Each structure stands twice: as C-alpha cells, then as structure tokens.
PDB file of C-alpha atoms in Angstrom:
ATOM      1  CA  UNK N 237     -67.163 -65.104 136.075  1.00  0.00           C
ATOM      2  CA  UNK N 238     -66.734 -61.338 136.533  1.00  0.00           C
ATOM      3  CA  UNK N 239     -63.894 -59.439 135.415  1.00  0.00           C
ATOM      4  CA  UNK N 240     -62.239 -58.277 138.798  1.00  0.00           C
ATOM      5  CA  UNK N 241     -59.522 -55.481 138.930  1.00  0.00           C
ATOM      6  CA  UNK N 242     -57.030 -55.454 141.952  1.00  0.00           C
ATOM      7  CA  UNK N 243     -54.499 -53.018 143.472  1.00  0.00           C
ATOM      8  CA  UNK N 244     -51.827 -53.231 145.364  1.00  0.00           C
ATOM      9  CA  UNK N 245     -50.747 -49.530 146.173  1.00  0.00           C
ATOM     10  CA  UNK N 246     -49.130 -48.919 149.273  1.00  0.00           C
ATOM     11  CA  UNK N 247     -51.831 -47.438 151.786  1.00  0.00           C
ATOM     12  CA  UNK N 248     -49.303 -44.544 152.283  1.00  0.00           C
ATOM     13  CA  UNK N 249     -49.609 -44.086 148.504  1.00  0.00           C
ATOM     14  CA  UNK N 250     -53.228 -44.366 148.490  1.00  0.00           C
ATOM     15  CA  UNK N 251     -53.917 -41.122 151.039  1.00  0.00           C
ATOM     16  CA  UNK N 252     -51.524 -39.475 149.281  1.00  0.00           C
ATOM     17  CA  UNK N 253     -53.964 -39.736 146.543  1.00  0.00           C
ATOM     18  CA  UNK N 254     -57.382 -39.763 148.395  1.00  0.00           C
ATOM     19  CA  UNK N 255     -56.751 -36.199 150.634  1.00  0.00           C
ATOM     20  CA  UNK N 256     -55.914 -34.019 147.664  1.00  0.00           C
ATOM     21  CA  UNK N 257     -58.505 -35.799 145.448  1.00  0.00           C
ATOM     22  CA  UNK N 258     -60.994 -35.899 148.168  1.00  0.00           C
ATOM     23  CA  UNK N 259     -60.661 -32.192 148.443  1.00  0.00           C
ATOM     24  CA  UNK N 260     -61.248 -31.610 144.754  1.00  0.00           C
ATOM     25  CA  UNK N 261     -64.168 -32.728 144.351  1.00  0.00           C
ATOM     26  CA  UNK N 262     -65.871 -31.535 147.704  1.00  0.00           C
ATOM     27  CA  UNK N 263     -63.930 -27.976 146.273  1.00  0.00           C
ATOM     28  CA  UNK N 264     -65.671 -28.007 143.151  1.00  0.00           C
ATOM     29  CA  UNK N 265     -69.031 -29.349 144.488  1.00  0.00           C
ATOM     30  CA  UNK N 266     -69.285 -25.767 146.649  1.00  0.00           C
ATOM     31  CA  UNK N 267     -68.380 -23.747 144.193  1.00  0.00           C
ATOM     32  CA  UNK N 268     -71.462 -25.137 141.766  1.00  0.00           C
ATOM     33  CA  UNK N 269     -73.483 -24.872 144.927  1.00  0.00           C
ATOM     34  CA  UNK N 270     -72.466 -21.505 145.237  1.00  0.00           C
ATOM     35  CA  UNK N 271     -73.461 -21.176 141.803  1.00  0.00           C
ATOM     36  CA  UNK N 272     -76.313 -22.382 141.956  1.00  0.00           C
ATOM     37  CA  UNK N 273     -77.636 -20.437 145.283  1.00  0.00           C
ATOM     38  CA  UNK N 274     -76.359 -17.400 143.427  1.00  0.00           C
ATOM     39  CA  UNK N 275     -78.043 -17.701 139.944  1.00  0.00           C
ATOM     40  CA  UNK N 276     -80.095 -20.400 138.497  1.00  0.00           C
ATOM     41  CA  UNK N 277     -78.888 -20.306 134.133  1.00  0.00           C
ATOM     42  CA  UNK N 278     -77.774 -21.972 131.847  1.00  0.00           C
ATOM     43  CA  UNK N 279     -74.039 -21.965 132.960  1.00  0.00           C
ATOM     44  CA  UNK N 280     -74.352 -22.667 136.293  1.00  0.00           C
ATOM     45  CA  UNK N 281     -76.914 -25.748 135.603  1.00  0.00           C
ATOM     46  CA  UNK N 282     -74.874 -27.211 133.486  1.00  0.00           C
ATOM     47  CA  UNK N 283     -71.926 -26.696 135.422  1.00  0.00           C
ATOM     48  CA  UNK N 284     -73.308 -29.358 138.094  1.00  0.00           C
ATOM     49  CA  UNK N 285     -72.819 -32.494 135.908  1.00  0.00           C
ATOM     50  CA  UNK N 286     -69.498 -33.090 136.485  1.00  0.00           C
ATOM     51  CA  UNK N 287     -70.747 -32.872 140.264  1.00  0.00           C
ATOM     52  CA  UNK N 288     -73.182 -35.360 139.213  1.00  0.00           C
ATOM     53  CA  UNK N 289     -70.262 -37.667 138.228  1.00  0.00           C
ATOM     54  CA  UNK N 290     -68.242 -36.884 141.158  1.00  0.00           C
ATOM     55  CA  UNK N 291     -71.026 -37.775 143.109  1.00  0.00           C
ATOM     56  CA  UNK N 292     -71.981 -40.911 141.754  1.00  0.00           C
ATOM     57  CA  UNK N 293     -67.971 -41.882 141.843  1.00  0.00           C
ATOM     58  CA  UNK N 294     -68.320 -40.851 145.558  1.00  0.00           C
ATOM     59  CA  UNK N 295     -71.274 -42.548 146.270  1.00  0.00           C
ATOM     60  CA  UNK N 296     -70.245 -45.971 144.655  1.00  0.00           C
ATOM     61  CA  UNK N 297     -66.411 -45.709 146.225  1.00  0.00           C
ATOM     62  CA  UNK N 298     -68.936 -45.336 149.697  1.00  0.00           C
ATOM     63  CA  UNK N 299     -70.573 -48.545 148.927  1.00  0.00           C
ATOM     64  CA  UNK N 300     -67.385 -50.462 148.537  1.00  0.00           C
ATOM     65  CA  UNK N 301     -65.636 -49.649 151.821  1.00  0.00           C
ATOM     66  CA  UNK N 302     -69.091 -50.495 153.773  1.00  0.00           C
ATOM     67  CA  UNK N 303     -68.999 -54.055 151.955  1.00  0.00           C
ATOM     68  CA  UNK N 304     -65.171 -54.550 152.536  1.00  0.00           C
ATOM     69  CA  UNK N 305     -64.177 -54.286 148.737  1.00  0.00           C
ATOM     70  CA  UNK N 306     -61.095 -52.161 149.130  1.00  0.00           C
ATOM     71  CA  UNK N 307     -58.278 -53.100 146.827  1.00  0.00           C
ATOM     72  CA  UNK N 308     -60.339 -55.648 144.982  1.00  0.00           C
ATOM     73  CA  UNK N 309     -63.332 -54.652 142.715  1.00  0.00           C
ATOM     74  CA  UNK N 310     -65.180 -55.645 139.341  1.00  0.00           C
ATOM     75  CA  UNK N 311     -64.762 -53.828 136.644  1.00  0.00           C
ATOM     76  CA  UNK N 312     -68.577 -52.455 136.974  1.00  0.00           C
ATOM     77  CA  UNK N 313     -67.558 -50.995 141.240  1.00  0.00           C
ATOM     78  CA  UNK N 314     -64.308 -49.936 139.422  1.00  0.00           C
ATOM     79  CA  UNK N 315     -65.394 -47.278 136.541  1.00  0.00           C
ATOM     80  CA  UNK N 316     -68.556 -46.713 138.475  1.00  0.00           C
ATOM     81  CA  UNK N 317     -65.930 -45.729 141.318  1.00  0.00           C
ATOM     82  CA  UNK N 318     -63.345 -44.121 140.339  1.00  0.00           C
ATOM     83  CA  UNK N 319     -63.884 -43.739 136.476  1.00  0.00           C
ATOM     84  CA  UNK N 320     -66.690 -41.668 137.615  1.00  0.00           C
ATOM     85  CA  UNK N 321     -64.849 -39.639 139.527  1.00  0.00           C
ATOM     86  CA  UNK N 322     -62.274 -38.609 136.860  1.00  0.00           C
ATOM     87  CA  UNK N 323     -64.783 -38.359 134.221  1.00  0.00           C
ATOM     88  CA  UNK N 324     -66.263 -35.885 136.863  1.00  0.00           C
ATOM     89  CA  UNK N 325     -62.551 -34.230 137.153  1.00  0.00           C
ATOM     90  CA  UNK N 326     -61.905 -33.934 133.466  1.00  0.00           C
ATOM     91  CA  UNK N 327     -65.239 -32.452 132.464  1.00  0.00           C
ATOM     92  CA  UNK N 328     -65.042 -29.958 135.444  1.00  0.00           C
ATOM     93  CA  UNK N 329     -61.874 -28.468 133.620  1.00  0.00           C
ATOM     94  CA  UNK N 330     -63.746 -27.072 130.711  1.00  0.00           C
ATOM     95  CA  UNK N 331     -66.976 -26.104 132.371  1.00  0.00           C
ATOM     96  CA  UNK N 332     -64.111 -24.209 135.029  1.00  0.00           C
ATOM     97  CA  UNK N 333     -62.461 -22.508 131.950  1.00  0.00           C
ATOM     98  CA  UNK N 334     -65.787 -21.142 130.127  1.00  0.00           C
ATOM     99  CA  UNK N 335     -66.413 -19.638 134.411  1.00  0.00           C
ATOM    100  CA  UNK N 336     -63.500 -17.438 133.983  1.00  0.00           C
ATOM    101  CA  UNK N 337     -65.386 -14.612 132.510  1.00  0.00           C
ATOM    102  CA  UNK N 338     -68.039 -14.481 135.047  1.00  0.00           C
ATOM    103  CA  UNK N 339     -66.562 -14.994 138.482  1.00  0.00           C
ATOM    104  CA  UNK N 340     -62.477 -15.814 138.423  1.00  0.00           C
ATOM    105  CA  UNK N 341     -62.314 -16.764 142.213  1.00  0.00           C
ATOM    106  CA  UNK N 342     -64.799 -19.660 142.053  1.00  0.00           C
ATOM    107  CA  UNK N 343     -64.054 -20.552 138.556  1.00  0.00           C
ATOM    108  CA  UNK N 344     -60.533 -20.969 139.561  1.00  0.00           C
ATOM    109  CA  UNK N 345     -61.459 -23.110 142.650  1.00  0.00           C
ATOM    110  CA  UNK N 346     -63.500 -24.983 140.395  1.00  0.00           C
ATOM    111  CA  UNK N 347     -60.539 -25.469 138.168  1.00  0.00           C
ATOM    112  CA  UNK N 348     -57.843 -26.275 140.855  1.00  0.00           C
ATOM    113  CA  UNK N 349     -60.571 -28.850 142.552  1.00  0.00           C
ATOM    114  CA  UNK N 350     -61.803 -30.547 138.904  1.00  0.00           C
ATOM    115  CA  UNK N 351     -57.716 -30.799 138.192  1.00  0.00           C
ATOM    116  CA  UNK N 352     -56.929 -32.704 141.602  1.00  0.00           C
ATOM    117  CA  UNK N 353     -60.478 -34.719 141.540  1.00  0.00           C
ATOM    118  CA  UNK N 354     -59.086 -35.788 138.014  1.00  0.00           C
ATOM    119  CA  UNK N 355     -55.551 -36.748 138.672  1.00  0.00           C
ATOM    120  CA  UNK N 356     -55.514 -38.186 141.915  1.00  0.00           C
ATOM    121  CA  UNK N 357     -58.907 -40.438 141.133  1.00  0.00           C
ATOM    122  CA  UNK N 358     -57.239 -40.922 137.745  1.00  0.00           C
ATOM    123  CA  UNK N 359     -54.009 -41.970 139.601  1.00  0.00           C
ATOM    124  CA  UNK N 360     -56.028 -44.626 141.846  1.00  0.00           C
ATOM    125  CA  UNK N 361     -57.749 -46.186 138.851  1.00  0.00           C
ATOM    126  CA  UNK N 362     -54.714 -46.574 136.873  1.00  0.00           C
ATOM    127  CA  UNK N 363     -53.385 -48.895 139.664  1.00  0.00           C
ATOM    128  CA  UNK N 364     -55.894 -51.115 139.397  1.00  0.00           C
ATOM    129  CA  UNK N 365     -54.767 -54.343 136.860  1.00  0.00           C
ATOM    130  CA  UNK N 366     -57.099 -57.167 135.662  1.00  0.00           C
ATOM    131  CA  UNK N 367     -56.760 -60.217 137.360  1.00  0.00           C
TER     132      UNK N 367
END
C-alpha cells in the first residue's frame, strides 16, 4: 500500500499560503526570463534551475487538482509537489545573492520571490502528516 500524506489546513489558511507563494515563484520565473532574454552565460543559465524545480512543483501540484487529490496525496505527488517547489525556493536564495553584483533590482525580486516560493510551499508541505 502507498504511503499517503493528508492535511487538514483550513482553506482560509491554505490561500493565505498559495497567493504569496504563488507569486514567488511566477516573480522569480520572470526575472530568469529576463535574464535569459538579456544575456545567455553562465550565471543566468544556471540561475533557471531552481525555475526548473518550481516548475516541476507547479506542474505536479496542476496534476493533482485536475484528478481531485487536494488534501490527500502519496508521498511521491507530495515532494514531487510541493517539495519541489521549496527545493526550487531555497536554491533560488543563493543563485539571488551571487545576482547582486550584476543587476540589484532583479536579483532582489529574485530573492524576495525564491524567499516566499520557499516558505509558503514549505509551510503547505509541513502540514501534511502520514496517515
């Protein structure tokens, strides 16, 4: 039998979480667009892996609302999900930091965006509990 992880945070509590984390990630995926469109190295490349997270995290956490698997998930939907996601967060936060240097508007966009992605996904997968 699969390991399944549940939650039962209020739904007020949940888009208190989802809004600000929704809008780090989208905040830090422009920004490495922006990047990108702007310069092509090594920085800027490397830079859009903790987009890649973010978007696998987003693309899984998709999945599950379209197959009605909301507050109850396996393990595998779960980190896929939202472990993604605040992998993506917390390894935005350095690759933000090293930015400074070169551009300290988007870095700090990138920063303030990895930072809520983190928490707030972090947050949501912390109230998850094996059942």
């Amino acid at each position: 039998m699969k390991e399944q992880y549940k939650t039962a945070i209020s739904d007020a509590r949940w888009i208190a979480y989802d809004i600000p984390g929704n809008a780090g990630w989208i905040a830090y995926l422009v920004c490495v667009f922006l990047g990108l469109r702007e310069k092509k190295d090594s920085y800027n490349i490397a830079s859009a892996l903790p987009g890649v997270f973010m978007l696998i995290g987003v693309g899984e956490l998709i999945s599950e609302r379209i197959a009605g698997l909301d507050r109850v998930l396996s393990g595998k939907r779960l980190f896929r999900g939202f472990g993604a996601l605040t992998a993506g967060g917390l390894l935005g936060i350095p690759m933000a930091i090293l930015g400074l240097k070169r551009n300290k508007k988007r870095a700090a966009a990138m920063l303030a965006g990895s930072t809520l992605c983190a928490v707030f996904a972090g947050l949501l997968l912390a109230g998850y509990r094996k059942q």
